[in-house]
Coordinates of C-alpha atoms in Angstrom, one line a residue:
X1 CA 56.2 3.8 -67.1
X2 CA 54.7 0.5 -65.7
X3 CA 56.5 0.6 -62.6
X4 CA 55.8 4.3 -62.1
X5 CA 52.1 3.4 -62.0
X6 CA 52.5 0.8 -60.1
X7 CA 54.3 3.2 -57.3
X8 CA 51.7 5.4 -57.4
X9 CA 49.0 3.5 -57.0
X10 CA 50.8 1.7 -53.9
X11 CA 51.1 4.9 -52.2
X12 CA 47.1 5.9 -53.1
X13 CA 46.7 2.9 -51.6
X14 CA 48.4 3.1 -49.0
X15 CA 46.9 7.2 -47.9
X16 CA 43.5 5.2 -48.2
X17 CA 44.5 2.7 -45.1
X18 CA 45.9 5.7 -42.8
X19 CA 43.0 7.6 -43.4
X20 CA 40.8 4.9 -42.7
X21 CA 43.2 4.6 -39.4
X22 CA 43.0 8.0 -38.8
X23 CA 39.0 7.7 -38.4
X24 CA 39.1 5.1 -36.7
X25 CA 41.4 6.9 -33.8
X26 CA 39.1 9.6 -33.7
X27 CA 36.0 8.2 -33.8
X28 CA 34.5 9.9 -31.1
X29 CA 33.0 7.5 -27.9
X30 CA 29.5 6.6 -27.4
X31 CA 26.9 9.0 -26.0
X32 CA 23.4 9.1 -25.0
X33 CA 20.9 9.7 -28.1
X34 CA 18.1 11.0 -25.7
X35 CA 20.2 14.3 -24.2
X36 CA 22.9 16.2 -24.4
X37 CA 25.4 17.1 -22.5
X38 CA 24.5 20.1 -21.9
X39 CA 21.2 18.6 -21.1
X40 CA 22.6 16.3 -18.6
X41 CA 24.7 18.9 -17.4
X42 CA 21.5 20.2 -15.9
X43 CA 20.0 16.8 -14.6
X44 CA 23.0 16.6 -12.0
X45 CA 21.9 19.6 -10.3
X46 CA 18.1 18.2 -10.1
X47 CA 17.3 15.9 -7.2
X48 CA 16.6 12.3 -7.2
X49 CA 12.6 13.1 -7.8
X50 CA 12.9 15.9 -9.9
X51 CA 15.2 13.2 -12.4
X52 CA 12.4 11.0 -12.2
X53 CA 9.4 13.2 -13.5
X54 CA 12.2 14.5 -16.2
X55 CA 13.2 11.1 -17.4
X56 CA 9.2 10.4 -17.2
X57 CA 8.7 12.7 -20.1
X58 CA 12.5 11.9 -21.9
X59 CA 11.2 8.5 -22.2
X60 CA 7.8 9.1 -23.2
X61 CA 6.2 7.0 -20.2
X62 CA 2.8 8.0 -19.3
X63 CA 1.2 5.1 -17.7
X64 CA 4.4 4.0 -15.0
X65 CA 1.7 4.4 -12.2
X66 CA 0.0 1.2 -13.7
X67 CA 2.4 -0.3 -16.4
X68 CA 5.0 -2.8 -14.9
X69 CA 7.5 -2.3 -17.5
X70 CA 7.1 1.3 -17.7
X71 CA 8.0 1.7 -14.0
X72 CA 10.9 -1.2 -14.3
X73 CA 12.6 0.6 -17.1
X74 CA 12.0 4.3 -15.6
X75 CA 13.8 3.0 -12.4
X76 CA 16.3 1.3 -14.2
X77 CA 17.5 4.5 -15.9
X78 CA 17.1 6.6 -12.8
X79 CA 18.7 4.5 -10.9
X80 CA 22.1 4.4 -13.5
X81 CA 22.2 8.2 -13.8
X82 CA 22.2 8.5 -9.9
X83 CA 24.9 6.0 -9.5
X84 CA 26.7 7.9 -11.9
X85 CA 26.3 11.0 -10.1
X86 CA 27.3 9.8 -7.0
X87 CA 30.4 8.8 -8.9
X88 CA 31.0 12.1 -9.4
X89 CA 30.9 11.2 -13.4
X90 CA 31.4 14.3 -15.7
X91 CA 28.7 14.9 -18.3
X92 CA 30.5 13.2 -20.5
X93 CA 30.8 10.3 -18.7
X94 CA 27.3 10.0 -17.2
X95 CA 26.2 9.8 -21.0
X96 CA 28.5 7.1 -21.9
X97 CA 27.0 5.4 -19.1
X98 CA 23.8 6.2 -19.8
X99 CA 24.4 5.0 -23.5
X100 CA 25.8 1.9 -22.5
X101 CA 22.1 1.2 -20.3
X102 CA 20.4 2.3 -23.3
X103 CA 22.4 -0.4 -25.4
X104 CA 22.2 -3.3 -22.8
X105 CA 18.3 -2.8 -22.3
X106 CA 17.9 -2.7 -26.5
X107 CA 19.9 -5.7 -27.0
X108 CA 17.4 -7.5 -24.6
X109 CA 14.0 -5.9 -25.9
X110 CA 14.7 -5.7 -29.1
X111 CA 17.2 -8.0 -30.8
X112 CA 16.3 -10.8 -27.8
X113 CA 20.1 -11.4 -27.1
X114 CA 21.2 -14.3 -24.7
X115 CA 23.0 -13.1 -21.7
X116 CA 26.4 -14.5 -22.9
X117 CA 26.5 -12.3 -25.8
X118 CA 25.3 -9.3 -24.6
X119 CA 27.9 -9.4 -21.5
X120 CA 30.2 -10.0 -24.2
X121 CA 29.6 -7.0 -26.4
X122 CA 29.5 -5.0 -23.1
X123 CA 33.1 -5.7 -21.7
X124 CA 33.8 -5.5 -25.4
X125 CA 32.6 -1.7 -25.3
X126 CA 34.4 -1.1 -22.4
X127 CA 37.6 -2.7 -23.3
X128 CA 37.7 -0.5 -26.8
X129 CA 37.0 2.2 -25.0
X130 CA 40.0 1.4 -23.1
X131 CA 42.3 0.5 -26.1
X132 CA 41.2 4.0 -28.2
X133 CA 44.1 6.6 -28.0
X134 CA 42.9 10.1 -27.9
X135 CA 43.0 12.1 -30.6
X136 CA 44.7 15.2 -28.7
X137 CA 46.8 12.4 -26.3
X138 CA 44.2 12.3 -23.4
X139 CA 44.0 9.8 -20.9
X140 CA 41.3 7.2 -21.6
X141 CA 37.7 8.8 -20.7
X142 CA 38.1 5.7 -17.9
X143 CA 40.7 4.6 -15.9
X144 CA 40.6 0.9 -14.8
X145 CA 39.1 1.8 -11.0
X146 CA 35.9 3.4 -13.0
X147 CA 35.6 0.6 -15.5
X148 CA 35.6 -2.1 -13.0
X149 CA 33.2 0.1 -11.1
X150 CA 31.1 -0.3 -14.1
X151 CA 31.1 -3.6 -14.6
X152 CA 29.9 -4.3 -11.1
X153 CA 27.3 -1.8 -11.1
X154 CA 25.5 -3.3 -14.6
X155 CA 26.2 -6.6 -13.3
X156 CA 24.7 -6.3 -10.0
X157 CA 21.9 -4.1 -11.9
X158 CA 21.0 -5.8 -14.7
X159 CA 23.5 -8.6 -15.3
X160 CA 22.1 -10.7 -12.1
X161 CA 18.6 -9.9 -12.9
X162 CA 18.6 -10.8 -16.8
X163 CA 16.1 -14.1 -17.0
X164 CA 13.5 -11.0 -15.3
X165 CA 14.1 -8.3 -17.7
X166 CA 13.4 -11.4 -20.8
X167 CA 10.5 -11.5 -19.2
X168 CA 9.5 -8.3 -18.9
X169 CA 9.9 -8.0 -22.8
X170 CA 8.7 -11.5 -24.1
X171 CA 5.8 -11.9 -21.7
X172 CA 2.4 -9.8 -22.2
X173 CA 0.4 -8.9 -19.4
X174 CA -3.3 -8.8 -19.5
X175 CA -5.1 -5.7 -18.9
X176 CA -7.0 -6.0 -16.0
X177 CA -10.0 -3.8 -16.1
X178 CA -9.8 -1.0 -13.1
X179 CA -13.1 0.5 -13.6
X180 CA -16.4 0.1 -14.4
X181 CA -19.3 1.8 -15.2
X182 CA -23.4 1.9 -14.4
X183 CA -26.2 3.7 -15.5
X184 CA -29.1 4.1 -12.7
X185 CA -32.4 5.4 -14.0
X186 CA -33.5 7.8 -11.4
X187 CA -37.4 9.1 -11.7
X188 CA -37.6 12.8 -11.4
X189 CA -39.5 13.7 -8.1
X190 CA -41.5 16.4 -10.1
X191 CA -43.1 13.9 -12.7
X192 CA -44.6 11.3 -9.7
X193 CA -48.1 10.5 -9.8
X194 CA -50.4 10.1 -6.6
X195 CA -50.1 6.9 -5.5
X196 CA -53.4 4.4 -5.9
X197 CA -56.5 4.5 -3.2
X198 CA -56.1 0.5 -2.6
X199 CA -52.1 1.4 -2.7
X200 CA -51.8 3.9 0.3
X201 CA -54.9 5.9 2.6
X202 CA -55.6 9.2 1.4
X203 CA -55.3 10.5 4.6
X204 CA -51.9 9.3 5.5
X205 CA -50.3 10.7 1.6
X206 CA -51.9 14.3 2.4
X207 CA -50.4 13.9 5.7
X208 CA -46.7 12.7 4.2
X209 CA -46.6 12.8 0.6
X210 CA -48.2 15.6 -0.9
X211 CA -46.6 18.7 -1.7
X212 CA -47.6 22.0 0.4
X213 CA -49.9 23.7 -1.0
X214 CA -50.0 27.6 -0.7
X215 CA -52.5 29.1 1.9
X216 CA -54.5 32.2 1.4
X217 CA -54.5 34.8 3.6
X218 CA -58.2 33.8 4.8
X219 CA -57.2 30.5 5.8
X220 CA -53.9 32.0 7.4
X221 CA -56.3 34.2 9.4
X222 CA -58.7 31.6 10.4
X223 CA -55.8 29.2 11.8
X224 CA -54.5 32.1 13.7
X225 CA -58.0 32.6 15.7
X226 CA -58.4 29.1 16.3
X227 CA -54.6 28.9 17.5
X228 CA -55.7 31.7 19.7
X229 CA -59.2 30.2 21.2
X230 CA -57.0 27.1 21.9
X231 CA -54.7 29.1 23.7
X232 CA -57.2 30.7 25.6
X233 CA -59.5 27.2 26.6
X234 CA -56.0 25.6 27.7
X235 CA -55.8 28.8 30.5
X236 CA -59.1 28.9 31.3
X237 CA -58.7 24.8 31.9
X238 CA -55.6 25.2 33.9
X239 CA -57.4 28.0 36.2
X240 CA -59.9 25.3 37.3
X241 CA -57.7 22.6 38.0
X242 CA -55.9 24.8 40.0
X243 CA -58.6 25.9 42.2
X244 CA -59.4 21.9 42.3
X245 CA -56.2 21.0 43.4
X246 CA -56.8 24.1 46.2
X247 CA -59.8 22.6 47.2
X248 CA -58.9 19.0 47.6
X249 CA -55.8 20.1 49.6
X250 CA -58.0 22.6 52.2
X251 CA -60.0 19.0 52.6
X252 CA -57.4 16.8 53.4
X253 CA -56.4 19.3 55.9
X254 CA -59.9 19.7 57.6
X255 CA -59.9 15.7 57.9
X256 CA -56.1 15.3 59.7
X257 CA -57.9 18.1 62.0
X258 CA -61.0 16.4 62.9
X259 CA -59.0 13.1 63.3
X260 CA -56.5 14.8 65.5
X261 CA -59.4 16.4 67.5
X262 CA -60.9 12.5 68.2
X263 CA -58.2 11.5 70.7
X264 CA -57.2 12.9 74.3
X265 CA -53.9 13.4 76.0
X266 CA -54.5 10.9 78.8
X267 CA -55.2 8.6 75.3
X268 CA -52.4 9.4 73.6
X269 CA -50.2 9.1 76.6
X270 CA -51.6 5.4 77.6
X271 CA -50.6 4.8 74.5
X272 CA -46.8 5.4 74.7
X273 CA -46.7 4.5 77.6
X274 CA -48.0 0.2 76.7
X275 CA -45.3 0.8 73.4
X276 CA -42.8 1.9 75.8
X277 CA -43.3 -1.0 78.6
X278 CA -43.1 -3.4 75.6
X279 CA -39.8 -2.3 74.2
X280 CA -38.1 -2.3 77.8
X281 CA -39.4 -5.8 78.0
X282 CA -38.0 -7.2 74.7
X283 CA -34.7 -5.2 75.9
X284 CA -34.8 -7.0 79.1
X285 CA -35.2 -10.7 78.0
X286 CA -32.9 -10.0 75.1
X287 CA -30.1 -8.9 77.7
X288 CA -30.6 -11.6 80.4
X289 CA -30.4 -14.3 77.4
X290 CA -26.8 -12.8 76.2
X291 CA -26.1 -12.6 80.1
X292 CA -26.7 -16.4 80.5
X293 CA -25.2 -17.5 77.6
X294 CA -22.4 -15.6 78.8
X295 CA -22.3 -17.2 81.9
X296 CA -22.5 -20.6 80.6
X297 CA -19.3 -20.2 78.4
X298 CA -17.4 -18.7 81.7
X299 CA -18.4 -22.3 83.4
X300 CA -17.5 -24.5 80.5
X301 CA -14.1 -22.3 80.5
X302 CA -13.6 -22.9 84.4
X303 CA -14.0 -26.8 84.2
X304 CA -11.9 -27.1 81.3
X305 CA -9.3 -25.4 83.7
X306 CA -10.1 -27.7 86.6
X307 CA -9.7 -30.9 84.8
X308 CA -6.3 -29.7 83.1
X309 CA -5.0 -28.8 86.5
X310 CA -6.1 -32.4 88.1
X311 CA -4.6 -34.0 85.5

């Protein structure tokens, strides 16, 4: 009875450790929390801009325009699911990828890990992921091309730029203040008051200052006539001094006449004939001076000759 017990409760226990075996062989891989597959499914059709603004709202970032680790971390995730895409990833494995930046980038923020160990649990990842038979005798969701592509990619992304991403989580920045705002009191134009006598003439704020005031139709009509009388004094005025002008002109005529009148021919021909004498003159001594000078230039040329030939 005792040793009938005893076999049944070795083979209870020994259905518990295959069952716990079995789980453990079908314990399904890793995948991204924020999306499904379906979900991502749809993101590798987007562009590289339209998987920014989506991510933008999967992550909850609303201030990556000004927040450096908001923009860091969006790029960081944008940039993994692209490389992944230009893998030419499945869903499925885009979201294990994505999963695995998800886990690398929390082991950083959150539970501070040193590099060593978090490169550690990472190839660990991978490596179980390799190990893991599939339930329904599948190849491994990567062969070893893909996982050393993997490796490479977090540790040229992430790996090589970890003392920056600590401090990106364990520094604060201060808030630098972008704005800022000022109230101007402004007096309303309708509630000014006439400025003081020893302040400003009377005259001259009448003349600048003061509002228009309405005109009646009498004062309208009485700055039309004397418009008009002005208008008629200006052509009456410009009549005489045209007539003036006239006159002084027929004047100046009548005096060339009566000086014109004053001299003779016989005068006016003595005249050019003493202006004519004295040009030719100035002509003539201005021609027999060039002559001479000439000449003597001729005879200094000719001795020069002479005394070359003697010698």
């Amino acid at each position: 009875m005792a040793a009938r017990d005893r076999r049944k409760s070795a083979e209870s226990k020994k259905k518990e450790v295959e069952e716990v075996i079995d789980q453990e062989n079908e314990e399904p891989t890793i995948q991204w929390a924020l999306q499904t597959l379906e979900q991502i499914s749809l993101l590798r059709e987007l562009t590289v801009d339209e998987v920014q603004l989506k991510f933008e709202d999967v992550l909850q970032f609303k201030n990556q325009q000004t927040c450096l680790k908001e923009a860091a971390l969006l790029d960081y995730f944008v940039s993994g699911f692209w490389w992944a895409k230009e893998m030419n990833f499945s869903s499925e494995q885009t979201s294990f990828v994505m999963a695995l930046l998800q886990s690398s980038i929390d082991n950083i923020s959150e539970k501070q890990m040193s590099f060593v160990d978090n490169f550690t649990e990472f190839g660990k990842t991978l490596i179980d992921l390799r190990k893991t038979p599939s339930a329904d005798g599948n190849p491994p969701l990567f062969d070893v091309e893909q996982a050393k592509s993997i490796t490479n990619d977090f540790t040229s992304s992430l790996f090589q730029h970890y003392r920056m991403y600590e401090f990106l989580f364990s520094q604060s920045r201060d808030k630098k203040l972008l704005g800022m705002e000022r109230h101007i009191e402004v007096i309303d134009a309708a509630k000014l008051f006439a400025p003081l006598e020893e302040g400003m003439p009377v005259d001259v704020f009448q003349h600048y200052l003061a509002p228009a005031q309405p005109e009646s139709p009498e004062e309208a009509a009485k700055e039309r006539r004397g418009e008009e009388e002005e208008e008629e004094e200006e052509k009456v005025g410009g009549t005489d001094e045209r007539s003036e002008r006239e006159g002084e002109r027929g004047d100046t005529l009548e005096e060339e006449e009566e000086e014109e009148e004053k001299y003779s021919v016989e005068e006016v021909r003595e005249v050019l004939r003493e202006m004519t004498k004295e040009m030719m003159g100035n002509l003539q001594a201005e021609f027999t001076e060039k002559l001479r000078i000439q000449e003597e230039s001729y005879t200094a040329r000719i001795e020069r000759l002479k005394s070359v030939s003697s010698n």
